[in-house]
């Protein structure tokens, strides 16, 4: 059975161990040679693992001339952990203060709204009214065609349409009268020519 390969985290731990055990500076090429021999880390994965350690601040890097050098000391890791612990403690203190403030606000709200039979009845009535309101809205939606607002809109539209029809009928009558006077043609001949019957004028105002 083939031996199990190292996980990503195991590679990180073992690469850091190289620095802490040797207490020395290395270039990438050196680490790619040392990784497989000392810790069983595949050479091709050393660069990626090293970069992740640099990104997390567990390994330091500095450019000297045209070469990059990497190092990490045990004391340095301890300092990083202490800094992280201090940050977490500071966040914890901030959150605890926020919780205390929220509890104070909650207690103040409770004090301004003391429990009583009257308040309980009022809350119960409010809940019942909200339920009734929701039911009525649902019914109103179901009978959308009978919605008073929509009916009023249709009524107003009908009135405007009728007024427009009456206005154009009046215009037609005046134009017909003017044309018959000017040209000596009877109104019935013009209606026959245009295909308009006499009922066209019978629109009640």
PDB file of C-alpha atoms in Angstrom:
ATOM      1  CA  UNK A   1       0.000   0.000   0.000  1.00  0.00           C
ATOM      2  CA  UNK A   2       1.436   3.385  -1.061  1.00  0.00           C
ATOM      3  CA  UNK A   3       2.213   5.806   1.788  1.00  0.00           C
ATOM      4  CA  UNK A   4      -0.295   8.595   2.340  1.00  0.00           C
ATOM      5  CA  UNK A   5       0.802  12.000   1.089  1.00  0.00           C
ATOM      6  CA  UNK A   6       1.015  14.997   3.402  1.00  0.00           C
ATOM      7  CA  UNK A   7      -2.009  17.264   3.708  1.00  0.00           C
ATOM      8  CA  UNK A   8      -1.702  20.974   2.970  1.00  0.00           C
ATOM      9  CA  UNK A   9      -1.626  21.835   6.689  1.00  0.00           C
ATOM     10  CA  UNK A  10       0.963  19.147   7.428  1.00  0.00           C
ATOM     11  CA  UNK A  11       3.183  20.585   4.696  1.00  0.00           C
ATOM     12  CA  UNK A  12       2.873  24.042   6.248  1.00  0.00           C
ATOM     13  CA  UNK A  13       3.827  22.752   9.709  1.00  0.00           C
ATOM     14  CA  UNK A  14       6.803  20.780   8.433  1.00  0.00           C
ATOM     15  CA  UNK A  15       8.113  23.641   6.293  1.00  0.00           C
ATOM     16  CA  UNK A  16       8.009  25.956   9.298  1.00  0.00           C
ATOM     17  CA  UNK A  17       9.868  23.281  11.299  1.00  0.00           C
ATOM     18  CA  UNK A  18      12.773  23.536   8.828  1.00  0.00           C
ATOM     19  CA  UNK A  19      13.170  27.222   9.682  1.00  0.00           C
ATOM     20  CA  UNK A  20      12.777  26.734  13.435  1.00  0.00           C
ATOM     21  CA  UNK A  21      15.156  23.766  13.606  1.00  0.00           C
ATOM     22  CA  UNK A  22      17.894  25.348  11.491  1.00  0.00           C
ATOM     23  CA  UNK A  23      17.361  28.990  12.593  1.00  0.00           C
ATOM     24  CA  UNK A  24      18.708  30.053   9.211  1.00  0.00           C
ATOM     25  CA  UNK A  25      17.795  31.996   6.040  1.00  0.00           C
ATOM     26  CA  UNK A  26      16.953  30.201   2.791  1.00  0.00           C
ATOM     27  CA  UNK A  27      16.139  30.852  -0.822  1.00  0.00           C
ATOM     28  CA  UNK A  28      13.291  29.068  -2.580  1.00  0.00           C
ATOM     29  CA  UNK A  29      15.598  26.718  -4.484  1.00  0.00           C
ATOM     30  CA  UNK A  30      17.262  25.634  -1.248  1.00  0.00           C
ATOM     31  CA  UNK A  31      13.910  24.920   0.383  1.00  0.00           C
ATOM     32  CA  UNK A  32      12.762  22.946  -2.665  1.00  0.00           C
ATOM     33  CA  UNK A  33      15.795  20.665  -2.141  1.00  0.00           C
ATOM     34  CA  UNK A  34      15.520  20.478   1.656  1.00  0.00           C
ATOM     35  CA  UNK A  35      11.745  19.908   1.782  1.00  0.00           C
ATOM     36  CA  UNK A  36      11.750  16.362   0.315  1.00  0.00           C
ATOM     37  CA  UNK A  37      14.914  15.274   2.197  1.00  0.00           C
ATOM     38  CA  UNK A  38      14.130  16.645   5.656  1.00  0.00           C
ATOM     39  CA  UNK A  39      10.315  16.584   5.849  1.00  0.00           C
ATOM     40  CA  UNK A  40       8.987  14.550   2.936  1.00  0.00           C
ATOM     41  CA  UNK A  41       7.429  17.588   1.220  1.00  0.00           C
ATOM     42  CA  UNK A  42       7.165  17.181  -2.548  1.00  0.00           C
ATOM     43  CA  UNK A  43       9.530  19.653  -4.199  1.00  0.00           C
ATOM     44  CA  UNK A  44       6.890  20.975  -6.610  1.00  0.00           C
ATOM     45  CA  UNK A  45       4.573  22.014  -3.740  1.00  0.00           C
ATOM     46  CA  UNK A  46       7.188  23.891  -1.683  1.00  0.00           C
ATOM     47  CA  UNK A  47       6.667  27.221  -3.498  1.00  0.00           C
ATOM     48  CA  UNK A  48       2.889  27.207  -2.957  1.00  0.00           C
ATOM     49  CA  UNK A  49       3.181  26.177   0.707  1.00  0.00           C
ATOM     50  CA  UNK A  50       5.879  28.796   1.327  1.00  0.00           C
ATOM     51  CA  UNK A  51       3.722  31.550  -0.198  1.00  0.00           C
ATOM     52  CA  UNK A  52       0.776  30.614   2.037  1.00  0.00           C
ATOM     53  CA  UNK A  53       3.036  30.877   5.093  1.00  0.00           C
ATOM     54  CA  UNK A  54       4.286  34.300   3.943  1.00  0.00           C
ATOM     55  CA  UNK A  55       0.695  35.466   3.375  1.00  0.00           C
ATOM     56  CA  UNK A  56      -0.234  34.405   6.937  1.00  0.00           C
ATOM     57  CA  UNK A  57       2.814  36.139   8.442  1.00  0.00           C
ATOM     58  CA  UNK A  58       4.356  32.886   9.699  1.00  0.00           C
ATOM     59  CA  UNK A  59       7.373  33.222   7.388  1.00  0.00           C
ATOM     60  CA  UNK A  60       9.119  36.496   6.579  1.00  0.00           C
ATOM     61  CA  UNK A  61      10.560  37.394   3.173  1.00  0.00           C
ATOM     62  CA  UNK A  62      13.040  40.042   2.103  1.00  0.00           C
ATOM     63  CA  UNK A  63      14.652  40.823  -1.253  1.00  0.00           C
ATOM     64  CA  UNK A  64      18.438  41.179  -1.187  1.00  0.00           C
ATOM     65  CA  UNK A  65      19.830  42.125  -4.565  1.00  0.00           C
ATOM     66  CA  UNK A  66      18.042  39.951  -7.095  1.00  0.00           C
ATOM     67  CA  UNK A  67      17.284  37.111  -4.652  1.00  0.00           C
ATOM     68  CA  UNK A  68      14.440  36.541  -2.173  1.00  0.00           C
ATOM     69  CA  UNK A  69      15.339  35.187   1.257  1.00  0.00           C
ATOM     70  CA  UNK A  70      12.915  33.547   3.662  1.00  0.00           C
ATOM     71  CA  UNK A  71      13.148  33.010   7.416  1.00  0.00           C
ATOM     72  CA  UNK A  72      11.078  32.273  10.502  1.00  0.00           C
ATOM     73  CA  UNK A  73      12.101  32.024  14.157  1.00  0.00           C
ATOM     74  CA  UNK A  74      10.176  30.342  17.000  1.00  0.00           C
ATOM     75  CA  UNK A  75      10.033  33.612  18.930  1.00  0.00           C
ATOM     76  CA  UNK A  76       8.543  35.320  15.896  1.00  0.00           C
ATOM     77  CA  UNK A  77       5.659  32.846  15.744  1.00  0.00           C
ATOM     78  CA  UNK A  78       5.001  33.423  19.433  1.00  0.00           C
ATOM     79  CA  UNK A  79       4.856  37.182  18.861  1.00  0.00           C
ATOM     80  CA  UNK A  80       2.381  36.697  16.005  1.00  0.00           C
ATOM     81  CA  UNK A  81       0.180  34.472  18.165  1.00  0.00           C
ATOM     82  CA  UNK A  82       0.298  37.026  20.984  1.00  0.00           C
ATOM     83  CA  UNK A  83      -0.743  39.789  18.599  1.00  0.00           C
ATOM     84  CA  UNK A  84      -3.644  37.690  17.320  1.00  0.00           C
ATOM     85  CA  UNK A  85      -4.689  36.852  20.872  1.00  0.00           C
ATOM     86  CA  UNK A  86      -4.649  40.549  21.811  1.00  0.00           C
ATOM     87  CA  UNK A  87      -6.806  41.377  18.780  1.00  0.00           C
ATOM     88  CA  UNK A  88      -9.299  38.661  19.665  1.00  0.00           C
ATOM     89  CA  UNK A  89      -9.471  39.828  23.267  1.00  0.00           C
ATOM     90  CA  UNK A  90     -10.088  43.376  22.107  1.00  0.00           C
ATOM     91  CA  UNK A  91     -12.906  42.186  19.848  1.00  0.00           C
ATOM     92  CA  UNK A  92     -14.338  40.155  22.707  1.00  0.00           C
ATOM     93  CA  UNK A  93     -14.347  43.208  24.975  1.00  0.00           C
ATOM     94  CA  UNK A  94     -16.099  45.289  22.293  1.00  0.00           C
ATOM     95  CA  UNK A  95     -18.751  42.607  21.792  1.00  0.00           C
ATOM     96  CA  UNK A  96     -19.295  42.232  25.535  1.00  0.00           C
ATOM     97  CA  UNK A  97     -19.836  45.999  25.814  1.00  0.00           C
ATOM     98  CA  UNK A  98     -22.336  45.872  22.955  1.00  0.00           C
ATOM     99  CA  UNK A  99     -24.211  43.034  24.651  1.00  0.00           C
ATOM    100  CA  UNK A 100     -24.298  44.996  27.914  1.00  0.00           C
ATOM    101  CA  UNK A 101     -25.659  48.074  26.103  1.00  0.00           C
ATOM    102  CA  UNK A 102     -28.345  46.014  24.375  1.00  0.00           C
ATOM    103  CA  UNK A 103     -29.372  44.447  27.663  1.00  0.00           C
ATOM    104  CA  UNK A 104     -29.687  47.909  29.224  1.00  0.00           C
ATOM    105  CA  UNK A 105     -31.883  49.067  26.331  1.00  0.00           C
ATOM    106  CA  UNK A 106     -33.992  45.912  26.648  1.00  0.00           C
ATOM    107  CA  UNK A 107     -34.485  46.427  30.371  1.00  0.00           C
ATOM    108  CA  UNK A 108     -35.429  50.077  29.803  1.00  0.00           C
ATOM    109  CA  UNK A 109     -37.991  49.059  27.168  1.00  0.00           C
ATOM    110  CA  UNK A 110     -39.432  46.441  29.500  1.00  0.00           C
ATOM    111  CA  UNK A 111     -39.684  49.003  32.290  1.00  0.00           C
ATOM    112  CA  UNK A 112     -41.565  51.438  30.020  1.00  0.00           C
ATOM    113  CA  UNK A 113     -44.004  48.697  29.042  1.00  0.00           C
ATOM    114  CA  UNK A 114     -44.961  46.952  32.283  1.00  0.00           C
ATOM    115  CA  UNK A 115     -46.958  43.773  31.936  1.00  0.00           C
ATOM    116  CA  UNK A 116     -50.619  44.168  32.872  1.00  0.00           C
ATOM    117  CA  UNK A 117     -53.997  42.652  32.027  1.00  0.00           C
ATOM    118  CA  UNK A 118     -54.921  45.805  30.108  1.00  0.00           C
ATOM    119  CA  UNK A 119     -51.763  45.680  27.988  1.00  0.00           C
ATOM    120  CA  UNK A 120     -52.276  41.974  27.330  1.00  0.00           C
ATOM    121  CA  UNK A 121     -55.846  42.642  26.153  1.00  0.00           C
ATOM    122  CA  UNK A 122     -54.668  45.514  23.945  1.00  0.00           C
ATOM    123  CA  UNK A 123     -51.996  43.328  22.341  1.00  0.00           C
ATOM    124  CA  UNK A 124     -54.527  40.549  21.796  1.00  0.00           C
ATOM    125  CA  UNK A 125     -56.963  42.994  20.189  1.00  0.00           C
ATOM    126  CA  UNK A 126     -54.194  44.398  17.987  1.00  0.00           C
ATOM    127  CA  UNK A 127     -53.310  40.900  16.823  1.00  0.00           C
ATOM    128  CA  UNK A 128     -56.981  40.144  16.030  1.00  0.00           C
ATOM    129  CA  UNK A 129     -57.328  43.400  14.072  1.00  0.00           C
ATOM    130  CA  UNK A 130     -54.193  42.655  12.063  1.00  0.00           C
ATOM    131  CA  UNK A 131     -55.590  39.229  11.197  1.00  0.00           C
ATOM    132  CA  UNK A 132     -58.941  40.734  10.180  1.00  0.00           C
ATOM    133  CA  UNK A 133     -57.218  43.398   8.090  1.00  0.00           C
ATOM    134  CA  UNK A 134     -55.190  40.728   6.257  1.00  0.00           C
ATOM    135  CA  UNK A 135     -58.385  38.745   5.545  1.00  0.00           C
ATOM    136  CA  UNK A 136     -60.188  41.812   4.216  1.00  0.00           C
ATOM    137  CA  UNK A 137     -57.272  42.683   1.972  1.00  0.00           C
ATOM    138  CA  UNK A 138     -57.284  39.125   0.657  1.00  0.00           C
ATOM    139  CA  UNK A 139     -61.030  39.312  -0.075  1.00  0.00           C
ATOM    140  CA  UNK A 140     -60.631  42.682  -1.754  1.00  0.00           C
ATOM    141  CA  UNK A 141     -57.947  41.241  -4.021  1.00  0.00           C
ATOM    142  CA  UNK A 142     -60.226  38.307  -4.894  1.00  0.00           C
ATOM    143  CA  UNK A 143     -62.991  40.760  -5.965  1.00  0.00           C
ATOM    144  CA  UNK A 144     -60.637  43.063  -7.822  1.00  0.00           C
ATOM    145  CA  UNK A 145     -63.282  43.987 -10.402  1.00  0.00           C
ATOM    146  CA  UNK A 146     -65.478  45.389  -7.615  1.00  0.00           C
ATOM    147  CA  UNK A 147     -62.707  47.372  -5.989  1.00  0.00           C
ATOM    148  CA  UNK A 148     -64.231  50.816  -5.203  1.00  0.00           C
ATOM    149  CA  UNK A 149     -61.082  52.578  -6.361  1.00  0.00           C
ATOM    150  CA  UNK A 150     -61.061  50.713  -9.671  1.00  0.00           C
ATOM    151  CA  UNK A 151     -64.790  51.276 -10.143  1.00  0.00           C
ATOM    152  CA  UNK A 152     -64.335  55.020  -9.612  1.00  0.00           C
ATOM    153  CA  UNK A 153     -61.505  55.061 -12.152  1.00  0.00           C
ATOM    154  CA  UNK A 154     -63.715  53.304 -14.720  1.00  0.00           C
ATOM    155  CA  UNK A 155     -66.616  55.677 -14.019  1.00  0.00           C
ATOM    156  CA  UNK A 156     -64.427  58.726 -14.566  1.00  0.00           C
ATOM    157  CA  UNK A 157     -63.001  57.223 -17.757  1.00  0.00           C
ATOM    158  CA  UNK A 158     -66.548  56.603 -19.018  1.00  0.00           C
ATOM    159  CA  UNK A 159     -67.555  60.211 -18.310  1.00  0.00           C
ATOM    160  CA  UNK A 160     -64.507  61.535 -20.170  1.00  0.00           C
ATOM    161  CA  UNK A 161     -65.192  59.241 -23.141  1.00  0.00           C
ATOM    162  CA  UNK A 162     -68.819  60.400 -23.342  1.00  0.00           C
ATOM    163  CA  UNK A 163     -67.819  64.061 -23.132  1.00  0.00           C
ATOM    164  CA  UNK A 164     -65.360  63.515 -25.979  1.00  0.00           C
ATOM    165  CA  UNK A 165     -68.035  61.770 -28.096  1.00  0.00           C
ATOM    166  CA  UNK A 166     -70.505  64.633 -27.512  1.00  0.00           C
ATOM    167  CA  UNK A 167     -67.851  67.197 -28.389  1.00  0.00           C
ATOM    168  CA  UNK A 168     -66.976  65.513 -31.672  1.00  0.00           C
ATOM    169  CA  UNK A 169     -70.644  65.034 -32.513  1.00  0.00           C
ATOM    170  CA  UNK A 170     -71.181  68.783 -32.028  1.00  0.00           C
ATOM    171  CA  UNK A 171     -68.206  69.475 -34.260  1.00  0.00           C
ATOM    172  CA  UNK A 172     -69.652  67.170 -36.914  1.00  0.00           C
ATOM    173  CA  UNK A 173     -73.045  68.906 -36.805  1.00  0.00           C
ATOM    174  CA  UNK A 174     -71.483  72.381 -37.126  1.00  0.00           C
ATOM    175  CA  UNK A 175     -69.281  71.251 -39.998  1.00  0.00           C
ATOM    176  CA  UNK A 176     -72.206  69.602 -41.769  1.00  0.00           C
ATOM    177  CA  UNK A 177     -74.326  72.747 -41.419  1.00  0.00           C
ATOM    178  CA  UNK A 178     -71.522  74.963 -42.714  1.00  0.00           C
ATOM    179  CA  UNK A 179     -70.856  72.690 -45.692  1.00  0.00           C
ATOM    180  CA  UNK A 180     -74.507  72.510 -46.748  1.00  0.00           C
ATOM    181  CA  UNK A 181     -74.841  76.325 -46.607  1.00  0.00           C
ATOM    182  CA  UNK A 182     -71.689  76.942 -48.592  1.00  0.00           C
ATOM    183  CA  UNK A 183     -72.265  74.317 -51.297  1.00  0.00           C
ATOM    184  CA  UNK A 184     -76.060  74.085 -51.528  1.00  0.00           C
ATOM    185  CA  UNK A 185     -76.043  70.327 -50.891  1.00  0.00           C
ATOM    186  CA  UNK A 186     -78.600  68.668 -48.645  1.00  0.00           C
ATOM    187  CA  UNK A 187     -77.486  67.164 -45.362  1.00  0.00           C
ATOM    188  CA  UNK A 188     -79.067  63.793 -46.240  1.00  0.00           C
ATOM    189  CA  UNK A 189     -76.975  63.564 -49.440  1.00  0.00           C
ATOM    190  CA  UNK A 190     -73.793  64.207 -47.499  1.00  0.00           C
ATOM    191  CA  UNK A 191     -74.759  61.588 -44.874  1.00  0.00           C
ATOM    192  CA  UNK A 192     -75.495  59.074 -47.642  1.00  0.00           C
ATOM    193  CA  UNK A 193     -72.152  59.826 -49.313  1.00  0.00           C
ATOM    194  CA  UNK A 194     -70.227  59.433 -46.049  1.00  0.00           C
ATOM    195  CA  UNK A 195     -72.234  56.376 -44.913  1.00  0.00           C
ATOM    196  CA  UNK A 196     -73.465  58.111 -41.724  1.00  0.00           C
ATOM    197  CA  UNK A 197     -77.039  57.460 -40.536  1.00  0.00           C
ATOM    198  CA  UNK A 198     -79.139  60.051 -38.738  1.00  0.00           C
ATOM    199  CA  UNK A 199     -78.788  58.259 -35.378  1.00  0.00           C
ATOM    200  CA  UNK A 200     -75.135  59.441 -35.252  1.00  0.00           C
ATOM    201  CA  UNK A 201     -76.355  62.731 -33.778  1.00  0.00           C
ATOM    202  CA  UNK A 202     -78.512  61.119 -31.070  1.00  0.00           C
ATOM    203  CA  UNK A 203     -76.108  61.140 -28.110  1.00  0.00           C
ATOM    204  CA  UNK A 204     -77.656  62.319 -24.889  1.00  0.00           C
ATOM    205  CA  UNK A 205     -75.520  64.884 -23.109  1.00  0.00           C
TER     206      UNK A 205
END
